[in-house]
GROMACS .gro file of C-alpha atoms in nm:
model
  122
    1MET     CA    1   2.687  -8.422   4.266
    2SER     CA    2   2.857  -8.630   4.007
    3GLN     CA    3   2.939  -9.016   4.093
    4SER     CA    4   3.300  -9.058   3.974
    5LYS     CA    5   3.570  -9.129   4.095
    6PRO     CA    6   3.743  -8.836   4.287
    7VAL     CA    7   4.004  -8.629   4.125
    8LEU     CA    8   4.114  -8.487   4.513
    9GLU     CA    9   4.006  -8.667   4.823
   10ILE     CA   10   4.120  -8.484   5.106
   11ILE     CA   11   4.005  -8.713   5.423
   12GLY     CA   12   4.064  -8.623   5.806
   13VAL     CA   13   4.326  -8.339   5.713
   14ASP     CA   14   4.483  -8.221   6.058
   15LYS     CA   15   4.728  -7.904   5.990
   16HIS     CA   16   4.900  -7.715   6.333
   17PHE     CA   17   5.125  -7.438   6.326
   18GLY     CA   18   5.283  -7.465   6.729
   19ALA     CA   19   4.973  -7.528   6.925
   20GLN     CA   20   4.748  -7.330   6.720
   21HIS     CA   21   4.541  -7.651   6.535
   22VAL     CA   22   4.456  -7.430   6.206
   23LEU     CA   23   4.286  -7.776   6.031
   24LYS     CA   24   4.064  -8.018   6.234
   25ASN     CA   25   3.945  -8.327   6.045
   26CYS     CA   26   3.909  -8.121   5.714
   27SER     CA   27   3.785  -8.391   5.401
   28LEU     CA   28   3.657  -8.294   5.055
   29ASN     CA   29   3.603  -8.451   4.747
   30VAL     CA   30   3.652  -8.293   4.392
   31VAL     CA   31   3.571  -8.485   4.054
   32GLN     CA   32   3.692  -8.432   3.758
   33GLY     CA   33   3.487  -8.144   3.559
   34GLU     CA   34   3.360  -8.002   3.935
   35THR     CA   35   3.467  -7.655   4.063
   36VAL     CA   36   3.471  -7.622   4.419
   37VAL     CA   37   3.511  -7.270   4.610
   38LEU     CA   38   3.623  -7.207   4.967
   39ILE     CA   39   3.494  -6.926   5.127
   40GLY     CA   40   3.544  -6.833   5.477
   41PRO     CA   41   3.668  -6.544   5.674
   42SER     CA   42   4.039  -6.445   5.711
   43GLY     CA   43   4.231  -6.690   5.934
   44SER     CA   44   3.980  -6.987   5.852
   45GLY     CA   45   4.243  -7.197   5.645
   46LYS     CA   46   4.160  -7.189   5.337
   47SER     CA   47   4.543  -7.105   5.182
   48THR     CA   48   4.680  -7.333   5.485
   49LEU     CA   49   4.418  -7.649   5.288
   50LEU     CA   50   4.559  -7.516   4.932
   51ARG     CA   51   4.939  -7.526   5.028
   52CYS     CA   52   4.862  -7.858   5.188
   53ILE     CA   53   4.748  -7.962   4.875
   54ASN     CA   54   4.999  -7.824   4.708
   55LEU     CA   55   5.253  -7.920   4.980
   56LEU     CA   56   5.412  -7.609   5.074
   57GLU     CA   57   5.296  -7.701   5.409
   58PRO     CA   58   5.336  -8.069   5.593
   59ILE     CA   59   4.995  -8.230   5.759
   60GLN     CA   60   5.002  -8.363   6.113
   61GLY     CA   61   4.699  -8.616   6.025
   62GLY     CA   62   4.527  -8.753   5.722
   63SER     CA   63   4.568  -8.797   5.390
   64ILE     CA   64   4.541  -8.615   5.037
   65PHE     CA   65   4.493  -8.836   4.714
   66PHE     CA   66   4.558  -8.738   4.396
   67ARG     CA   67   4.447  -8.959   4.083
   68ASN     CA   68   4.422  -9.205   4.387
   69GLN     CA   69   4.748  -9.167   4.424
   70ASP     CA   70   4.832  -9.110   4.816
   71ILE     CA   71   5.026  -8.746   4.764
   72THR     CA   72   5.141  -8.700   5.164
   73HIS     CA   73   5.389  -9.036   5.093
   74ALA     CA   74   5.771  -8.984   5.145
   75SER     CA   75   5.823  -9.117   4.816
   76ILE     CA   76   5.622  -8.813   4.593
   77GLU     CA   77   5.815  -8.518   4.433
   78PRO     CA   78   5.661  -8.234   4.558
   79HIS     CA   79   5.807  -8.077   4.211
   80LYS     CA   80   5.642  -8.356   3.979
   81LEU     CA   81   5.329  -8.343   4.180
   82ARG     CA   82   5.332  -7.917   4.092
   83ARG     CA   83   5.315  -8.004   3.746
   84ASP     CA   84   4.918  -8.135   3.809
   85ILE     CA   85   4.805  -7.874   4.056
   86GLY     CA   86   4.889  -7.538   4.095
   87MET     CA   87   4.781  -7.254   4.298
   88VAL     CA   88   4.742  -6.912   4.244
   89PHE     CA   89   4.871  -6.751   4.557
   90GLN     CA   90   4.750  -6.465   4.760
   91ASN     CA   91   4.961  -6.170   4.686
   92TYR     CA   92   5.019  -6.244   4.334
   93GLU     CA   93   5.226  -6.053   4.099
   94LEU     CA   94   5.158  -6.093   3.676
   95PHE     CA   95   5.381  -5.957   3.448
   96SER     CA   96   5.256  -5.610   3.334
   97HIS     CA   97   5.369  -5.667   2.993
   98LEU     CA   98   5.135  -5.967   2.892
   99THR     CA   99   4.759  -5.997   2.937
  100ALA     CA  100   4.556  -6.117   3.234
  101ALA     CA  101   4.548  -6.427   2.938
  102GLU     CA  102   4.937  -6.435   2.838
  103ASN     CA  103   5.026  -6.433   3.191
  104ILE     CA  104   4.761  -6.767   3.249
  105MET     CA  105   4.897  -6.969   2.947
  106LEU     CA  106   5.310  -6.889   3.099
  107ALA     CA  107   5.275  -7.218   3.323
  108PRO     CA  108   5.101  -7.481   3.140
  109MET     CA  109   5.369  -7.337   2.836
  110THR     CA  110   5.690  -7.355   3.017
  111VAL     CA  111   5.601  -7.644   3.284
  112LEU     CA  112   5.459  -7.850   2.986
  113GLY     CA  113   5.529  -7.766   2.700
  114VAL     CA  114   5.231  -7.686   2.531
  115SER     CA  115   5.212  -7.415   2.254
  116ARG     CA  116   5.034  -7.110   2.274
  117SER     CA  117   4.736  -7.236   2.099
  118GLU     CA  118   4.711  -7.572   2.367
  119ALA     CA  119   4.759  -7.313   2.647
  120GLY     CA  120   4.466  -7.033   2.525
  121ALA     CA  121   4.231  -7.325   2.427
  122GLN     CA  122   4.250  -7.432   2.784
   0.00000   0.00000   0.00000
């Protein structure tokens, strides 16, 4: 593993849904260019962790840093953060009139304003 500073750092994250403690002291570091895969049985918290990283779910403990900034701080604007952190939902819907590649290129073109050729190169 690289010795680079993590681009994403999750430290001791806890998440509860009522009495159910779904993420317990969860920690993870991801450095630039690294590919990370979350695996586990259904209901183990994979999607919940991704939703917490994307600020779709609040955490009850711990910290999440993206590019050295605490993204769980109240001053963070989720819609701005989501320009740089994306996720694919489990029940995704693709536009049937577009290819898979065109579906993937759509977000950077629409949200970030990159050209079609730039989006295709990424």
